[in-house]
Short mmCIF file of C-alpha atoms and ligand atoms in Angstrom, two decimals:
data_model
loop_
_atom_site.label_atom_id
_atom_site.label_comp_id
_atom_site.label_asym_id
_atom_site.label_seq_id
_atom_site.Cartn_x
_atom_site.Cartn_y
_atom_site.Cartn_z
CA MET A 1 79.34 110.75 83.72
CA ASN A 2 76.87 110.58 86.60
CA THR A 3 76.20 106.85 86.87
CA PRO A 4 75.81 105.53 90.43
CA VAL A 5 78.81 103.55 91.65
CA TYR A 6 78.10 100.10 93.13
CA PRO A 7 81.33 98.47 94.31
CA VAL A 8 79.70 95.10 95.11
CA ARG A 9 77.08 93.67 92.73
CA TRP A 10 75.34 90.33 92.48
CA GLN A 11 75.04 89.40 88.81
CA ASN A 12 74.65 86.08 86.94
CA ASP A 13 75.19 83.98 90.07
CA ARG A 14 78.46 85.64 91.01
CA VAL A 15 79.73 88.81 92.67
CA LEU A 16 81.22 91.66 90.67
CA LEU A 17 83.64 93.84 92.62
CA ILE A 18 84.98 97.11 91.28
CA ASP A 19 88.76 96.63 91.52
CA GLN A 20 89.57 99.56 93.81
CA ASN A 21 93.30 98.89 93.55
CA ARG A 22 93.16 99.90 89.89
CA LEU A 23 91.19 103.12 90.24
CA PRO A 24 91.38 105.87 89.11
CA ASN A 25 93.37 104.71 86.08
CA GLU A 26 91.24 101.65 85.24
CA TYR A 27 87.57 101.04 86.01
CA THR A 28 87.40 97.25 85.95
CA TYR A 29 85.50 94.49 87.72
CA VAL A 30 86.76 91.31 89.34
CA GLU A 31 84.35 88.35 89.18
CA ILE A 32 84.11 86.32 92.37
CA ASP A 33 82.37 82.98 92.67
CA LEU A 34 84.34 81.30 95.45
CA VAL A 35 84.50 82.31 99.10
CA GLU A 36 88.31 81.92 99.14
CA ASP A 37 88.57 84.52 96.37
CA MET A 38 86.24 86.82 98.29
CA ALA A 39 88.46 86.55 101.39
CA GLU A 40 91.48 87.37 99.24
CA ALA A 41 89.68 90.35 97.64
CA ILE A 42 88.87 91.76 101.09
CA SER A 43 92.38 91.34 102.50
CA THR A 44 94.08 92.74 99.38
CA MET A 45 91.59 95.65 99.37
CA ILE A 46 90.07 95.09 95.93
CA VAL A 47 86.99 95.85 98.03
CA ARG A 48 87.49 98.10 101.07
CA GLY A 49 85.61 100.48 103.33
CA ALA A 50 83.72 99.15 106.34
CA PRO A 51 80.15 98.76 104.96
CA ALA A 52 81.37 97.49 101.55
CA ILE A 53 83.47 94.84 103.31
CA GLY A 54 80.35 93.76 105.22
CA VAL A 55 78.29 93.42 102.03
CA ALA A 56 81.11 91.53 100.28
CA ALA A 57 81.49 89.15 103.24
CA ALA A 58 77.74 88.48 103.27
CA TYR A 59 77.89 87.36 99.62
CA GLY A 60 81.05 85.42 100.51
CA MET A 61 79.05 83.47 103.10
CA TYR A 62 76.49 82.55 100.45
CA LEU A 63 79.16 81.56 97.92
CA GLY A 64 80.78 79.34 100.56
CA ALA A 65 77.44 77.85 101.63
CA LYS A 66 76.66 76.83 98.02
CA GLU A 67 79.81 74.70 97.96
CA ILE A 68 79.05 72.76 101.18
CA LYS A 69 78.47 69.14 100.21
CA THR A 70 76.32 67.84 103.05
CA THR A 71 72.59 67.54 103.55
CA ASP A 72 72.98 67.18 107.32
CA ARG A 73 71.83 70.42 108.92
CA ASP A 74 74.21 70.39 111.90
CA GLU A 75 77.18 69.53 109.73
CA PHE A 76 76.17 72.30 107.32
CA LEU A 77 75.98 74.87 110.13
CA ALA A 78 79.37 73.76 111.46
CA GLN A 79 80.95 74.17 108.02
CA LEU A 80 79.28 77.56 107.61
CA THR A 81 80.89 78.66 110.89
CA GLU A 82 84.28 77.66 109.45
CA ILE A 83 83.59 79.73 106.33
CA GLY A 84 82.72 82.62 108.62
CA LYS A 85 86.05 82.19 110.39
CA THR A 86 87.94 82.47 107.09
CA LEU A 87 86.16 85.71 106.26
CA ARG A 88 86.50 87.08 109.81
CA ALA A 89 90.28 86.68 109.56
CA THR A 90 90.60 89.07 106.60
CA ARG A 91 90.51 92.51 108.26
CA PRO A 92 90.21 93.08 112.01
CA THR A 93 89.08 96.67 112.51
CA ALA A 94 85.91 97.25 110.48
CA VAL A 95 83.15 95.85 112.64
CA ASN A 96 80.68 95.73 109.74
CA LEU A 97 82.54 92.61 108.56
CA PHE A 98 81.73 90.77 111.79
CA TRP A 99 78.24 92.25 111.95
CA ALA A 100 77.40 90.95 108.45
CA ILE A 101 78.82 87.47 109.11
CA ASP A 102 76.92 87.25 112.41
CA ARG A 103 73.75 88.20 110.56
CA MET A 104 74.31 85.57 107.87
CA GLU A 105 74.96 82.88 110.51
CA ALA A 106 71.82 83.92 112.38
CA THR A 107 69.82 83.66 109.14
CA ALA A 108 70.99 80.07 108.66
CA LEU A 109 70.23 79.15 112.28
CA GLN A 110 66.77 80.70 112.19
CA CYS A 111 65.77 78.94 108.96
CA ALA A 112 63.98 75.87 110.24
CA GLY A 113 64.10 73.90 106.97
CA SER A 114 66.58 71.61 105.24
CA VAL A 115 70.01 72.61 103.94
CA ALA A 116 68.42 73.02 100.50
CA ALA A 117 66.00 75.54 102.03
CA ILE A 118 68.68 77.46 103.96
CA ILE A 119 71.00 78.19 101.02
CA PRO A 120 68.61 80.43 99.00
CA GLN A 121 67.72 82.25 102.24
CA LEU A 122 71.39 83.19 102.58
CA LEU A 123 71.34 84.84 99.16
CA VAL A 124 68.19 86.76 100.13
CA ALA A 125 69.91 87.90 103.35
CA ALA A 126 73.06 89.06 101.53
CA GLN A 127 70.97 91.00 98.98
CA GLN A 128 69.03 92.56 101.85
CA ILE A 129 72.24 93.73 103.56
CA ASN A 130 73.31 95.15 100.20
CA SER A 131 70.12 97.09 99.47
CA ASP A 132 69.62 98.23 103.09
CA ASP A 133 73.07 99.82 103.08
CA ILE A 134 72.24 102.08 100.13
CA ALA A 135 69.08 103.33 101.84
CA THR A 136 71.01 103.76 105.09
CA CYS A 137 73.65 105.90 103.39
CA GLN A 138 71.00 108.10 101.79
CA ALA A 139 69.43 108.66 105.22
CA ILE A 140 72.87 109.49 106.68
CA GLY A 141 73.34 112.03 103.88
CA ALA A 142 70.03 113.74 104.64
CA HIS A 143 70.63 113.86 108.42
CA GLY A 144 74.19 115.05 107.86
CA VAL A 145 73.26 118.11 105.82
CA ALA A 146 70.82 119.14 108.53
CA VAL A 147 73.59 119.37 111.18
CA LEU A 148 76.26 121.07 109.09
CA PRO A 149 77.02 124.71 110.04
CA SER A 150 74.27 127.01 108.77
CA SER A 151 76.76 129.55 107.48
CA PRO A 152 78.29 130.22 105.10
CA ALA A 153 75.51 129.30 102.70
CA LYS A 154 77.91 127.18 100.67
CA LEU A 155 80.37 125.21 102.75
CA CYS A 156 83.87 123.94 102.21
CA LEU A 157 84.12 120.48 103.75
CA LEU A 158 87.19 118.36 104.41
CA THR A 159 87.23 114.56 104.44
CA HIS A 160 89.83 111.87 105.04
CA CYS A 161 90.21 108.52 103.26
CA ASN A 162 87.25 107.34 101.18
CA ALA A 163 83.90 106.91 102.88
CA GLY A 164 82.07 107.15 99.59
CA ALA A 165 79.99 104.93 97.32
CA LEU A 166 83.09 102.79 96.85
CA ALA A 167 83.33 102.15 100.59
CA THR A 168 79.65 101.20 101.02
CA ALA A 169 76.99 99.48 98.91
CA GLY A 170 76.56 102.87 97.19
CA TYR A 171 76.23 106.61 97.93
CA GLY A 172 78.61 106.66 100.92
CA THR A 173 78.57 107.80 104.53
CA ALA A 174 80.84 110.85 104.91
CA LEU A 175 80.76 111.31 101.15
CA GLY A 176 77.01 110.69 101.31
CA VAL A 177 76.78 113.84 103.44
CA VAL A 178 78.96 115.64 100.89
CA ARG A 179 76.77 114.37 98.03
CA SER A 180 73.59 115.49 99.78
CA ALA A 181 75.12 118.90 100.53
CA TRP A 182 76.07 119.23 96.86
CA THR A 183 72.59 118.23 95.67
CA GLN A 184 70.99 120.75 98.04
CA GLY A 185 73.27 123.58 96.88
CA ARG A 186 75.09 123.73 100.25
CA LEU A 187 78.54 122.68 99.07
CA ALA A 188 81.15 125.02 97.62
CA ARG A 189 84.04 122.53 97.55
CA LEU A 190 85.34 119.33 99.06
CA TYR A 191 88.91 119.17 100.31
CA ALA A 192 90.14 115.57 100.25
CA ASP A 193 93.13 114.46 102.30
CA GLU A 194 95.27 112.29 100.02
CA THR A 195 95.38 109.71 102.89
CA ARG A 196 98.80 108.12 103.06
CA PRO A 197 99.88 105.41 102.84
CA ARG A 198 97.33 103.94 100.41
CA LEU A 199 96.01 107.23 99.01
CA GLN A 200 92.28 106.44 99.18
CA GLY A 201 91.55 110.19 99.22
CA ALA A 202 93.70 111.06 96.23
CA LYS A 203 92.69 108.01 94.21
CA LEU A 204 89.11 107.19 95.21
CA THR A 205 87.38 110.17 96.85
CA SER A 206 88.59 112.56 94.17
CA TRP A 207 87.54 110.06 91.48
CA GLU A 208 84.01 109.84 92.88
CA CYS A 209 83.77 113.64 92.97
CA VAL A 210 84.98 114.02 89.42
CA GLN A 211 82.34 111.53 88.22
CA GLU A 212 79.62 113.82 89.62
CA GLY A 213 81.12 117.23 88.95
CA ILE A 214 81.64 117.95 92.67
CA PRO A 215 84.47 120.50 92.99
CA VAL A 216 87.33 118.75 94.79
CA THR A 217 90.78 119.82 95.94
CA VAL A 218 93.24 117.15 97.03
CA ILE A 219 95.67 118.12 99.79
CA ALA A 220 98.46 116.19 101.50
CA ASP A 221 97.44 115.02 104.97
CA SER A 222 99.96 117.39 106.54
CA MET A 223 98.23 120.45 105.01
CA ALA A 224 94.98 120.31 106.97
CA ALA A 225 96.11 122.59 109.84
CA HIS A 226 97.40 125.19 107.42
CA CYS A 227 94.16 125.13 105.42
CA MET A 228 92.11 125.54 108.61
CA ARG A 229 94.18 128.48 109.81
CA GLN A 230 93.58 130.09 106.41
CA GLY A 231 89.83 129.69 106.97
CA LEU A 232 89.41 127.33 104.04
CA ILE A 233 87.52 124.61 105.94
CA ASP A 234 84.03 125.03 107.48
CA ALA A 235 83.62 121.47 108.78
CA VAL A 236 85.24 118.04 108.67
CA VAL A 237 83.21 114.90 107.87
CA VAL A 238 84.78 111.43 108.05
CA GLY A 239 83.55 107.84 108.07
CA ALA A 240 84.21 105.15 110.67
CA ASP A 241 85.33 101.54 110.86
CA ARG A 242 84.24 100.88 114.42
CA ILE A 243 82.61 103.11 117.03
CA ALA A 244 82.74 102.10 120.70
CA ALA A 245 79.66 102.57 122.92
CA ASN A 246 81.06 105.83 124.33
CA GLY A 247 81.56 107.31 120.84
CA ASP A 248 85.33 106.78 120.49
CA THR A 249 85.78 106.18 116.77
CA ALA A 250 88.29 104.13 114.79
CA ASN A 251 88.81 105.35 111.25
CA LYS A 252 91.65 105.55 108.74
CA ILE A 253 95.05 106.43 110.21
CA GLY A 254 95.38 110.21 110.35
CA THR A 255 91.77 110.81 111.41
CA TYR A 256 92.81 111.39 115.05
CA SER A 257 95.35 114.07 114.11
CA LEU A 258 92.75 115.69 111.87
CA ALA A 259 90.27 115.83 114.77
CA LEU A 260 92.90 117.43 117.04
CA VAL A 261 93.72 120.01 114.41
CA ALA A 262 90.01 120.72 113.88
CA LYS A 263 89.52 121.24 117.62
CA ALA A 264 92.47 123.66 117.73
CA HIS A 265 90.90 125.72 114.94
CA ASN A 266 87.32 125.53 116.18
CA VAL A 267 86.22 123.62 113.07
CA PRO A 268 83.34 121.17 113.78
CA PHE A 269 84.29 117.53 113.32
CA PHE A 270 81.60 115.02 112.32
CA VAL A 271 81.62 111.23 111.99
CA ALA A 272 79.12 109.66 109.56
CA ALA A 273 78.42 105.94 109.92
CA PRO A 274 75.58 103.41 109.96
CA ARG A 275 74.40 101.88 113.23
CA SER A 276 76.08 98.62 112.13
CA THR A 277 79.47 100.35 112.69
CA ILE A 278 78.74 100.81 116.41
CA ASP A 279 80.22 98.04 118.54
CA PHE A 280 78.08 98.18 121.68
CA SER A 281 80.20 95.43 123.26
CA LEU A 282 83.12 97.84 123.64
CA HIS A 283 82.86 100.44 126.37
CA ASP A 284 85.51 102.68 124.79
CA GLY A 285 87.99 102.83 121.94
CA SER A 286 90.84 101.15 123.81
CA GLY A 287 89.36 97.74 122.93
CA ILE A 288 89.20 98.34 119.17
CA PRO A 289 91.64 96.05 117.31
CA ILE A 290 93.87 98.06 115.01
CA GLU A 291 94.99 96.41 111.79
CA GLU A 292 98.67 96.64 110.96
CA ARG A 293 99.46 96.32 107.27
CA HIS A 294 102.55 95.38 105.30
CA PRO A 295 105.48 97.85 105.45
CA SER A 296 105.65 97.93 101.64
CA GLU A 297 102.73 100.41 101.80
CA LEU A 298 105.26 102.80 103.38
CA TYR A 299 108.58 102.00 101.71
CA GLN A 300 107.24 101.62 98.18
CA ILE A 301 105.37 104.08 95.97
CA GLY A 302 104.24 102.21 92.86
CA GLU A 303 107.29 100.23 91.79
CA THR A 304 109.74 102.65 93.42
CA ILE A 305 111.40 101.92 96.78
CA VAL A 306 111.59 105.26 98.61
CA CYS A 307 113.54 104.30 101.78
CA PRO A 308 117.10 103.07 102.23
CA PRO A 309 117.79 99.53 103.46
CA GLY A 310 117.98 99.08 107.25
CA VAL A 311 114.91 101.20 108.12
CA GLU A 312 112.16 99.83 110.35
CA PHE A 313 108.47 100.51 109.75
CA TYR A 314 105.25 100.79 111.73
CA ASN A 315 102.09 100.77 109.62
CA PRO A 316 98.84 100.85 111.64
CA ALA A 317 95.94 101.26 109.21
CA PHE A 318 93.57 102.95 111.68
CA ASP A 319 93.59 105.18 114.73
CA VAL A 320 91.01 106.03 117.38
CA THR A 321 89.57 109.52 117.73
CA PRO A 322 88.33 110.18 121.27
CA ALA A 323 84.63 111.02 121.55
CA ASN A 324 85.36 114.44 123.05
CA LEU A 325 86.76 115.63 119.70
CA ILE A 326 83.58 114.67 117.81
CA GLN A 327 80.69 117.13 117.53
CA ALA A 328 78.15 114.57 116.35
CA ILE A 329 77.89 111.05 114.99
CA ILE A 330 75.58 111.05 111.98
CA THR A 331 73.64 107.80 111.54
CA GLU A 332 70.59 106.68 109.57
CA PHE A 333 68.55 107.44 112.73
CA GLY A 334 69.76 111.03 113.00
CA ALA A 335 72.80 112.89 114.33
CA PHE A 336 73.74 112.39 117.98
CA PRO A 337 76.37 113.73 120.37
CA PRO A 338 78.77 110.79 120.94
CA ALA A 339 77.50 110.29 124.52
CA GLU A 340 74.01 109.56 123.16
CA ILE A 341 74.76 106.84 120.60
CA ILE A 342 74.26 104.26 123.32
CA ASP A 343 70.54 105.04 122.90
CA LEU A 344 70.72 103.33 119.48
CA LYS A 345 71.50 99.97 121.07
CA ASN A 346 67.93 98.75 120.92
CA ARG A 347 66.90 100.37 117.64
O1 MRU B 401 91.48 100.64 104.82
P1 MRU B 401 90.18 101.09 104.22
O2 MRU B 401 90.33 101.76 102.90
O3 MRU B 401 89.17 99.96 104.20
O4 MRU B 401 89.65 102.17 105.25
C1 MRU B 401 88.43 102.80 105.01
C2 MRU B 401 88.09 103.84 106.00
O5 MRU B 401 88.83 104.11 106.92
C3 MRU B 401 86.74 104.48 105.85
O6 MRU B 401 86.79 105.80 106.30
C4 MRU B 401 85.73 103.72 106.69
O7 MRU B 401 85.78 102.35 106.39
C5 MRU B 401 84.36 104.21 106.48
S1 MRU B 401 83.72 103.73 104.92
C6 MRU B 401 82.15 104.29 104.75
#
């Protein structure tokens, strides 16, 4: 099978989400036509990955707007802000969520007409965010291949978590670079960290690769240093949930250790993300809010409890990789040393 994967789709006046909690065993869709259900789908990670969350939230804003029962413009805008607050409360780290909601609210404000005129504009805006993201990811893929090491001719890349089609509107950021490398004959193999605790690498990244015939080897997160010392990895490419203005990058927990290990082994470490993931309001990564998730992600594997009673847990979902460990940040505008992404502020 080589059918493109679209995790968020607008069809028959509702949103279809690929249920990412059921992959790779079941490929099913959840139908969403209420904003409350969209908020629930984001927080329970039926849809996940920074850009995909942004697209889903944009459609959520439209679904919520359709249900507002007033024709008074100011009252409508006030209720839309409340809908935005519900969606903003779902996941704190991925800035694309806030970026997309801001953009939807700005669309409503800028539309001079009646409430009846604003609502269809919100659907247009959500569809635009959706289609733009696919084009953005394809551009990231092309720029990414251009900055990968020039030798060997066929590279072995390592990634963490899932920054693939499933995590975006389609194609992927880090996995977009992998896809482009594969298409151009520059990829020998992808190593995928399994990505504890939720296993996005083992379940999702490997699934995407298998769909396209990309050779993939899943490793436990703790194996990366060993693989690098053996010379198995030519470069690391990961996605991002929020990038501060100085290039410090929040991504899935374990990314920071991977970057340290890459530095120690002289393996180049790349971040691939759209401009919408850069939070220019934050000077550095210390201001990035880090989501903490339920301890059951640690003490339970499937139905099985793996820890004895009386244990305490700490389950941050993301960490921050300092800019000095990152060789380049690959965006739709090109690849930049972290210190230069500030130049994208006015693009
Ligand atoms: O908790 P998740 O699965 O939403 O985390 C996803 C990641 O950390 C991705 O690497 C990131 O969002 C980039 S997706 C293109």
